[in-house]
Amino acid sequence: MTLKDQSIEIREGEQFDNAAVERYLRANIGDLPPHMSVRQFPGGASNLTYLLSFTDSANDAPGRQSRQFVLRRPPTGKKAKSAHDMKREYAVMSALNGHYRLVPKMHVFCEDESLIGGEFYVMEKLDGIILRNELPTELATGEQKLSPDNLRQLCMNMIDGLVDLHKFQWQDTALADLKKDGDYVERQISGWNDRFVKARTPDVPECDKVMQWLDNHKPKQVDSCLIHNDYRFDNIVLDEQNPMQINGVLDWEMATIGDPLMDLGNSLAYWVQADDPQQFHMMRRQPSHAPGMMTRDELVQYYLKQSGRSVDSFTFYRVYGLFRLAVIIQQIYYRFYHGQTKDKRFAGFGFVVKFIDDYLQKQISELG
């Protein structure tokens, strides 16, 4: 049994011209074995990720590939403005290579949309474990079982990786171009509010009370750091032999220069702990509820200790992170609602947006 992240057959409507991609890669990477096959990684609800395997024989069994790569491309259908920017993500990861050890090696970026209907890039494939909604059997009950103490330490290792990223000195690198003028917090609240209004469909709430609360309670930006903006377990690659060790961080699409506490708030939006409402567990994407995993409050306190930062209350960042998640979910649901994607996973996303809005309204009403 393997713990490595497994690929699947390509989902309907998400195929591309394999031959065109193969010709492009042979011309731009070179020295590749003669046979290419393509499969898809099942995770993710935004950009699409594929496994490209080059083998010496067309009959090579899985696991015997000579070279493997990962291709990322935008989703099909209408995209939100500035979203799914493959060129930007490729540039960020390329600039980080050699500076932040958890970034995969980048190989090539293709801006010719005629090849597969959109831009794409190809990077090295990192072998390892990606935690999804439940712990893999081997880590939960098998020979490599992780104890509660192990899982607590894994949480610390994850936060340490985020702290290291926030300490990165970006000012004298190409990443300095990501910095925008003005207060990051102000820009994010107005930006995500606007994105929700533009992506709203008639069957979801207006979220006006939550948006107004965020606008009225936004703090000043605490620092300017390189932030990942989607840092969570299902974007982290763990070592297969030592699952406590983090080998890589994926999905840098939304990385930018911004506020580190906003980044942590985004991460906690996905952190469903054991005592959360059942609806949260239905949308959980990582095993953050497992015995030994830290609570959100514990993660915040550990981050503050390791980073040397302080904050009187983390409530604003928690509300912001959840609302931002609701907007992302709504942007995806917009494409499903208008028939721009056939992925049935998105059919219930409108109900998720309503639940988050109801939950946040209750939270902010209790604050007075």
PDB file of C-alpha atoms in Angstrom, residues 189-198 200 205-218 316 319 323-324 327 357 360-361 364:
ATOM      1  CA  ILE A 189     -11.643  43.727   2.620  1.00  0.00           C
ATOM      2  CA  SER A 190     -12.788  45.972  -0.205  1.00  0.00           C
ATOM      3  CA  GLY A 191     -11.520  43.481  -2.789  1.00  0.00           C
ATOM      4  CA  TRP A 192     -13.192  40.370  -1.381  1.00  0.00           C
ATOM      5  CA  ASN A 193     -16.436  42.250  -0.752  1.00  0.00           C
ATOM      6  CA  ASP A 194     -16.429  43.339  -4.383  1.00  0.00           C
ATOM      7  CA  ARG A 195     -15.621  39.827  -5.635  1.00  0.00           C
ATOM      8  CA  PHE A 196     -18.557  38.392  -3.723  1.00  0.00           C
ATOM      9  CA  VAL A 197     -20.991  40.932  -5.157  1.00  0.00           C
ATOM     10  CA  LYS A 198     -19.822  40.163  -8.689  1.00  0.00           C
ATOM     11  CA  ARG A 200     -23.231  36.208  -6.297  1.00  0.00           C
ATOM     12  CA  PRO A 205     -27.553  35.338   0.599  1.00  0.00           C
ATOM     13  CA  GLU A 206     -26.223  38.861   0.135  1.00  0.00           C
ATOM     14  CA  CYS A 207     -23.751  38.560   3.059  1.00  0.00           C
ATOM     15  CA  ASP A 208     -24.141  42.310   3.573  1.00  0.00           C
ATOM     16  CA  LYS A 209     -24.011  42.202   7.401  1.00  0.00           C
ATOM     17  CA  VAL A 210     -20.734  40.285   7.407  1.00  0.00           C
ATOM     18  CA  MET A 211     -19.182  42.515   4.766  1.00  0.00           C
ATOM     19  CA  GLN A 212     -20.199  45.634   6.715  1.00  0.00           C
ATOM     20  CA  TRP A 213     -18.802  44.207   9.960  1.00  0.00           C
ATOM     21  CA  LEU A 214     -15.452  43.470   8.336  1.00  0.00           C
ATOM     22  CA  ASP A 215     -15.312  46.967   6.884  1.00  0.00           C
ATOM     23  CA  ASN A 216     -16.100  48.522  10.273  1.00  0.00           C
ATOM     24  CA  HIS A 217     -13.614  46.444  12.284  1.00  0.00           C
ATOM     25  CA  LYS A 218     -10.552  46.169  10.057  1.00  0.00           C
ATOM     26  CA  PHE A 316     -11.258  39.808  12.910  1.00  0.00           C
ATOM     27  CA  VAL A 319     -14.054  36.169  10.393  1.00  0.00           C
ATOM     28  CA  PHE A 323     -15.704  35.099   4.583  1.00  0.00           C
ATOM     29  CA  ARG A 324     -12.880  34.963   2.052  1.00  0.00           C
ATOM     30  CA  VAL A 327     -16.204  34.108  -1.654  1.00  0.00           C
ATOM     31  CA  ASP A 357     -22.883  33.458   6.222  1.00  0.00           C
ATOM     32  CA  LEU A 360     -20.529  34.388  10.784  1.00  0.00           C
ATOM     33  CA  GLN A 361     -23.635  36.448  11.446  1.00  0.00           C
ATOM     34  CA  ILE A 364     -20.430  38.789  15.091  1.00  0.00           C
TER      35      ILE A 364
END
